[in-house]
Coordinates of C-alpha atoms and ligand atoms in Angstrom, one line a residue:
M1 CA -20.9 1.0 24.1
A2 CA -18.7 3.9 22.9
C3 CA -18.0 3.8 19.2
P4 CA -14.5 5.2 18.4
R5 CA -15.4 5.3 14.7
E6 CA -18.4 7.6 15.3
D7 CA -16.2 9.8 17.5
R8 CA -13.7 10.1 14.8
E9 CA -16.4 10.8 12.2
R10 CA -17.6 13.6 14.4
D11 CA -14.0 14.9 14.8
E12 CA -13.6 15.0 11.0
L13 CA -16.4 17.6 10.8
V14 CA -13.8 19.9 12.3
L15 CA -10.5 18.4 11.2
V16 CA -11.4 17.8 7.5
G17 CA -12.4 21.0 5.8
P18 CA -15.0 21.4 3.1
L19 CA -12.6 20.6 0.3
G20 CA -11.7 17.2 1.8
V21 CA -13.6 13.9 1.8
R22 CA -15.1 13.0 5.2
A23 CA -15.2 9.3 5.9
A24 CA -18.9 9.5 6.8
E25 CA -19.6 10.8 3.3
S26 CA -17.7 8.1 1.4
S27 CA -19.7 6.7 -1.6
G28 CA -19.0 3.2 -0.2
R29 CA -17.4 0.0 -1.4
P30 CA -18.2 -2.2 -4.5
A31 CA -19.8 -4.7 -2.1
A32 CA -21.7 -3.3 0.9
E33 CA -20.2 -4.1 4.3
A34 CA -21.1 -3.4 7.9
E35 CA -19.1 -0.5 9.4
C36 CA -16.3 -1.2 11.9
A37 CA -16.9 0.0 15.5
L38 CA -13.3 1.2 15.9
R39 CA -12.1 2.5 12.5
T40 CA -13.5 4.8 9.8
C41 CA -13.8 3.3 6.3
F42 CA -10.5 4.9 5.2
Q43 CA -8.6 3.7 8.3
R44 CA -9.8 0.2 7.3
D45 CA -8.5 0.7 3.8
I46 CA -5.0 1.6 5.2
D47 CA -5.0 -1.6 7.2
R48 CA -6.2 -3.8 4.4
I49 CA -3.5 -2.5 2.0
T50 CA -0.8 -2.8 4.7
H51 CA -1.7 -6.4 5.4
C52 CA -2.0 -7.5 1.7
K53 CA 0.6 -9.7 0.0
A54 CA 1.2 -7.2 -2.9
F55 CA 2.2 -4.6 -0.4
R56 CA 4.9 -6.9 1.2
R57 CA 6.2 -7.7 -2.3
L58 CA 7.1 -4.0 -2.8
K59 CA 10.1 -4.7 -0.6
H60 CA 11.7 -6.7 -3.3
K61 CA 10.7 -4.6 -6.3
T62 CA 13.0 -2.1 -8.1
Q63 CA 12.4 1.6 -7.7
V64 CA 15.1 2.8 -10.2
F65 CA 18.3 0.8 -9.6
L66 CA 18.0 -2.9 -10.5
Q67 CA 18.8 -5.3 -7.7
P68 CA 21.1 -2.8 -6.0
E69 CA 23.7 -4.4 -3.7
G70 CA 23.7 -1.7 -1.0
D71 CA 21.3 -1.7 1.9
H72 CA 20.5 2.0 1.6
Y73 CA 18.9 2.2 -1.9
R74 CA 15.2 2.8 -2.1
T75 CA 12.9 0.0 -3.0
R76 CA 9.3 0.3 -4.2
L77 CA 8.3 -0.2 -0.5
T78 CA 10.4 2.6 1.0
H79 CA 9.4 4.9 -1.9
T80 CA 5.8 4.2 -1.0
L81 CA 6.4 5.0 2.6
E82 CA 8.1 8.3 1.7
V83 CA 5.2 9.2 -0.6
A84 CA 2.8 8.5 2.3
R85 CA 4.7 10.7 4.7
I86 CA 4.9 13.6 2.3
A87 CA 1.3 13.3 1.3
R88 CA 0.0 13.1 4.9
T89 CA 1.9 16.3 5.8
I90 CA 0.4 18.2 2.9
S91 CA -3.1 16.8 3.5
R92 CA -3.1 17.7 7.2
A93 CA -1.9 21.3 6.5
L94 CA -4.7 21.7 3.8
R95 CA -7.3 20.1 6.1
L96 CA -7.9 17.2 3.7
N97 CA -8.6 13.7 4.9
E98 CA -5.2 12.2 6.0
D99 CA -6.5 8.7 6.2
L100 CA -7.8 8.6 2.7
T101 CA -4.6 10.2 1.5
E102 CA -2.5 7.6 3.3
A103 CA -4.6 4.7 1.9
I104 CA -4.2 6.0 -1.7
A105 CA -0.4 6.6 -1.1
L106 CA 0.1 3.1 0.3
G107 CA -1.8 1.5 -2.6
H108 CA -0.5 3.7 -5.4
D109 CA 2.3 1.4 -6.7
L110 CA 0.8 -2.0 -5.9
G111 CA 0.4 -2.7 -9.6
H112 CA 4.1 -2.1 -10.5
T113 CA 6.0 -4.8 -12.3
P114 CA 9.3 -6.3 -11.3
F115 CA 12.3 -4.2 -12.6
G116 CA 10.4 -0.9 -12.5
H117 CA 9.5 0.8 -15.8
A118 CA 11.6 -1.6 -17.9
G119 CA 9.3 -4.4 -16.7
E120 CA 6.2 -2.3 -17.4
R121 CA 7.4 -1.6 -21.0
A122 CA 7.9 -5.3 -21.7
L123 CA 4.5 -6.3 -20.5
N124 CA 2.9 -3.3 -22.3
E125 CA 4.4 -4.7 -25.5
I126 CA 3.2 -8.2 -25.2
F127 CA -0.2 -8.0 -23.4
P128 CA -3.0 -7.4 -25.8
G129 CA -4.6 -4.1 -24.9
G130 CA -1.4 -2.9 -23.2
F131 CA -0.2 -2.8 -19.6
R132 CA -0.2 0.2 -17.2
H133 CA 0.8 -0.1 -13.6
Y134 CA -2.0 2.1 -12.3
E135 CA -4.7 0.0 -14.0
Q136 CA -3.0 -3.1 -12.6
G137 CA -3.0 -1.5 -9.2
L138 CA -6.8 -1.4 -9.2
R139 CA -6.9 -5.0 -10.4
V140 CA -4.7 -6.0 -7.5
V141 CA -7.0 -4.5 -4.9
D142 CA -10.2 -5.4 -6.7
R143 CA -9.5 -8.9 -8.1
L144 CA -6.2 -10.5 -7.2
E145 CA -5.8 -10.0 -3.4
K146 CA -7.4 -12.4 -0.9
D147 CA -7.5 -15.4 -3.2
G148 CA -9.4 -13.6 -5.9
R149 CA -12.0 -11.8 -3.7
G150 CA -10.2 -8.5 -3.6
L151 CA -9.9 -6.0 -0.7
N152 CA -13.2 -4.3 -1.4
L153 CA -11.7 -0.8 -0.8
C154 CA -13.7 2.4 -0.7
N155 CA -14.5 3.9 -4.1
E156 CA -12.4 7.1 -3.2
T157 CA -9.3 4.9 -2.5
R158 CA -9.8 2.9 -5.7
T159 CA -10.2 5.9 -7.9
G160 CA -7.1 7.4 -6.3
I161 CA -5.0 4.3 -7.0
L162 CA -6.3 4.1 -10.6
N163 CA -5.6 7.8 -11.4
H164 CA -2.4 8.6 -9.6
T165 CA -0.4 9.2 -12.8
T166 CA -2.8 10.1 -15.5
G167 CA -4.2 13.5 -16.4
I168 CA -7.9 12.7 -16.2
P169 CA -9.9 14.1 -13.2
R170 CA -9.0 12.1 -10.1
G171 CA -12.1 12.7 -8.0
S172 CA -10.5 14.0 -4.9
L173 CA -7.9 16.5 -3.7
E174 CA -6.5 13.7 -1.6
A175 CA -5.7 11.8 -4.8
D176 CA -4.1 14.9 -6.3
V177 CA -1.9 15.3 -3.2
V178 CA -0.7 11.7 -3.6
R179 CA 0.0 12.3 -7.3
L180 CA 2.2 15.3 -6.6
S181 CA 3.8 13.7 -3.5
D182 CA 4.9 10.8 -5.7
R183 CA 6.9 13.1 -7.9
I184 CA 8.3 15.1 -5.0
A185 CA 9.4 11.8 -3.4
Y186 CA 11.0 10.2 -6.4
I187 CA 13.0 13.1 -7.9
N188 CA 14.5 13.7 -4.5
H189 CA 15.2 10.2 -3.4
D190 CA 16.4 9.1 -6.8
L191 CA 18.9 12.0 -6.8
D192 CA 20.1 10.9 -3.4
D193 CA 20.4 7.3 -4.6
A194 CA 22.2 8.4 -7.8
E195 CA 24.8 10.1 -5.7
R196 CA 25.1 7.0 -3.5
A197 CA 25.7 5.0 -6.7
G198 CA 28.3 7.5 -8.0
I199 CA 26.3 8.3 -11.1
L200 CA 26.0 11.9 -9.9
A201 CA 28.3 13.9 -7.6
P202 CA 26.8 16.3 -5.0
G203 CA 26.3 19.6 -6.7
D204 CA 25.7 18.2 -10.2
E205 CA 22.1 19.2 -10.1
P206 CA 21.1 22.4 -12.1
E207 CA 21.7 25.8 -10.4
I208 CA 18.0 26.6 -10.3
V209 CA 17.4 23.5 -8.2
R210 CA 20.1 24.4 -5.7
E211 CA 19.0 28.0 -5.5
R212 CA 15.2 27.7 -5.3
L213 CA 14.9 24.3 -3.6
G214 CA 18.1 23.8 -1.6
E215 CA 21.3 21.8 -1.6
R216 CA 20.3 18.9 0.7
N217 CA 17.6 16.2 0.3
S218 CA 15.6 17.3 3.4
R219 CA 15.8 20.9 2.5
R220 CA 14.6 20.4 -1.1
I221 CA 11.6 18.3 0.0
N222 CA 10.7 20.9 2.7
S223 CA 10.9 23.7 0.1
I224 CA 8.5 22.0 -2.3
V225 CA 6.1 20.8 0.4
T226 CA 6.0 24.3 2.0
D227 CA 5.3 25.9 -1.4
V228 CA 2.5 23.4 -2.3
I229 CA 0.8 24.1 1.0
E230 CA 1.1 27.8 0.7
T231 CA -0.1 27.9 -2.9
S232 CA -2.9 25.4 -2.6
R233 CA -4.5 26.5 0.7
G234 CA -8.2 27.3 0.2
Q235 CA -8.0 26.3 -3.6
D236 CA -9.8 23.4 -5.1
V237 CA -6.7 22.3 -6.9
I238 CA -3.2 21.2 -5.7
L239 CA -0.4 23.2 -7.2
M240 CA 3.0 24.8 -6.8
S241 CA 3.9 28.5 -7.3
P242 CA 5.3 29.4 -10.8
G243 CA 8.9 29.7 -9.5
I244 CA 8.9 26.3 -7.8
T245 CA 7.0 24.7 -10.7
E246 CA 9.9 25.8 -13.0
A247 CA 12.6 24.5 -10.6
V248 CA 10.8 21.2 -10.2
Q249 CA 10.4 20.8 -14.0
V250 CA 14.1 21.5 -14.6
F251 CA 14.9 19.0 -11.8
T252 CA 12.6 16.3 -13.3
D253 CA 14.1 16.9 -16.8
F254 CA 17.6 16.6 -15.3
M255 CA 16.7 13.3 -13.6
Y256 CA 15.3 11.9 -16.9
S257 CA 18.4 12.8 -18.9
E258 CA 21.0 12.0 -16.3
V259 CA 19.5 9.0 -14.3
Y260 CA 16.4 7.5 -15.7
R261 CA 17.8 7.3 -19.2
N262 CA 21.4 7.1 -18.3
P263 CA 23.0 4.1 -19.9
V264 CA 25.2 3.3 -16.9
A265 CA 22.3 3.3 -14.4
K266 CA 20.1 1.5 -16.9
G267 CA 22.7 -0.8 -18.4
E268 CA 21.0 -4.0 -17.4
E269 CA 17.6 -3.0 -18.5
S270 CA 17.5 -4.4 -22.0
K271 CA 18.0 -7.9 -20.5
V272 CA 15.0 -7.4 -18.2
G273 CA 12.6 -7.1 -21.1
D274 CA 13.7 -10.3 -22.7
I275 CA 13.6 -12.2 -19.5
L276 CA 10.0 -11.1 -18.8
L277 CA 8.9 -11.8 -22.3
N278 CA 10.3 -15.3 -22.3
I279 CA 8.7 -16.1 -19.0
W280 CA 5.4 -14.7 -20.2
R281 CA 5.4 -16.7 -23.4
H282 CA 6.4 -19.9 -21.5
Y283 CA 3.3 -19.7 -19.2
V284 CA 1.0 -18.9 -22.1
R285 CA 2.2 -22.0 -23.8
S286 CA 2.1 -24.1 -20.6
P287 CA -0.7 -22.8 -18.5
R288 CA -0.6 -25.9 -16.2
L289 CA 2.6 -24.5 -14.8
L290 CA 0.7 -21.5 -13.3
P291 CA -0.1 -21.6 -9.6
E292 CA -3.6 -22.9 -8.9
D293 CA -5.2 -19.5 -8.2
Y294 CA -3.9 -18.1 -11.4
Q295 CA -5.2 -21.1 -13.3
R296 CA -8.6 -20.2 -11.9
I297 CA -8.2 -16.6 -13.1
A298 CA -7.2 -17.9 -16.5
E299 CA -10.5 -19.8 -16.7
E300 CA -12.5 -16.8 -15.6
D301 CA -10.7 -13.9 -17.2
G302 CA -8.6 -15.4 -19.9
L303 CA -5.1 -17.0 -20.1
E304 CA -3.1 -14.0 -21.2
R305 CA -4.8 -11.9 -18.5
A306 CA -3.9 -14.4 -15.8
V307 CA -0.3 -14.8 -17.0
T308 CA 0.1 -11.0 -17.0
D309 CA -1.3 -10.8 -13.5
Y310 CA 1.1 -13.5 -12.3
V311 CA 4.3 -12.1 -14.0
S312 CA 3.6 -8.5 -13.1
G313 CA 3.2 -9.5 -9.4
M314 CA 6.6 -11.2 -9.3
T315 CA 9.4 -9.5 -7.3
D316 CA 12.8 -8.9 -9.1
K317 CA 14.4 -11.8 -7.3
Y318 CA 11.6 -14.2 -8.0
V319 CA 11.8 -13.4 -11.7
I320 CA 15.4 -14.5 -11.7
D321 CA 14.6 -17.7 -9.8
V322 CA 11.8 -18.6 -12.2
Y323 CA 14.0 -17.8 -15.2
M324 CA 16.8 -20.0 -13.9
D325 CA 14.3 -22.7 -13.2
L326 CA 12.6 -22.6 -16.6
F327 CA 15.5 -21.9 -19.0
I328 CA 18.9 -22.6 -17.4
P329 CA 20.0 -26.2 -17.4
R330 CA 21.0 -27.5 -14.0
S331 CA 24.4 -29.2 -13.6
W332 CA 24.5 -32.9 -12.7
Q333 CA 25.1 -33.5 -9.0
V334 CA 27.0 -36.7 -8.3
R335 CA 26.2 -38.0 -4.8
Ligands
LIG1 MG1 5.2 5.9 -7.1

């Protein structure tokens, strides 16, 4: 019988250049498995991530704006999809492995807490040893998904998820593409959302951004992506030209000062930390309130670890529901 996976692996000898990772050359999975007849190992990783629960929860997790009322603000899920699209475009143009790139991109934010970086800061304060969303991302795919069995992803996908924001070597150019695509996506869509929220007006961004990147969202993304492809072609590193690097740096600094640290946009954030800390302490004091699978993790990996896994996996809305349930007295209902 024909084997579409083998056909694709042969095609990759042409489509994926010498700097990319070919599926047939993957270093494998933590637990050995028989190959699929239809899909390469990286295609399988894409499917496993897309079908996992943590991926669906991204829909209800904050990107930057807490619980925004409007339908058009980005969530962690739409951010993830935008990163995947940008990363695939760059990867294809550079003849890297698009499937591996997509798997890393779809998995790159699975470890994010509710309420974005405010949530991450709170858990980092209280969990012994600290909390970082990229380490949690690897824990989600290795340990928490599929009732504690994990997704058993390829090592190249796992390394890419772990290292998408840190400076240490990431192991593949595909992972480097995702890391840069993450930044390209968020500075641009957060500017768009900040204008939607009335925090910035069109044209507020620095002149160098308008001049070198463009005045519209689509134009800016296209300018940066084109530059990355032209500058990185044939190199064993993913980078931008000096002129675009400078504009992107000014753009990033501008977003930090005007949006990410803006007291209007972030006005509710101080409340978020207290809510998460209270919930965390409550479960540590009363472990029997944890769902059964997290009680099992508590037995095997320690209580504080299990509570951190549970709380970090919550969506924004679920946190509020749990908080109401645990700490807000219910009014009497007379029937
Ligand atoms: Mg991200």
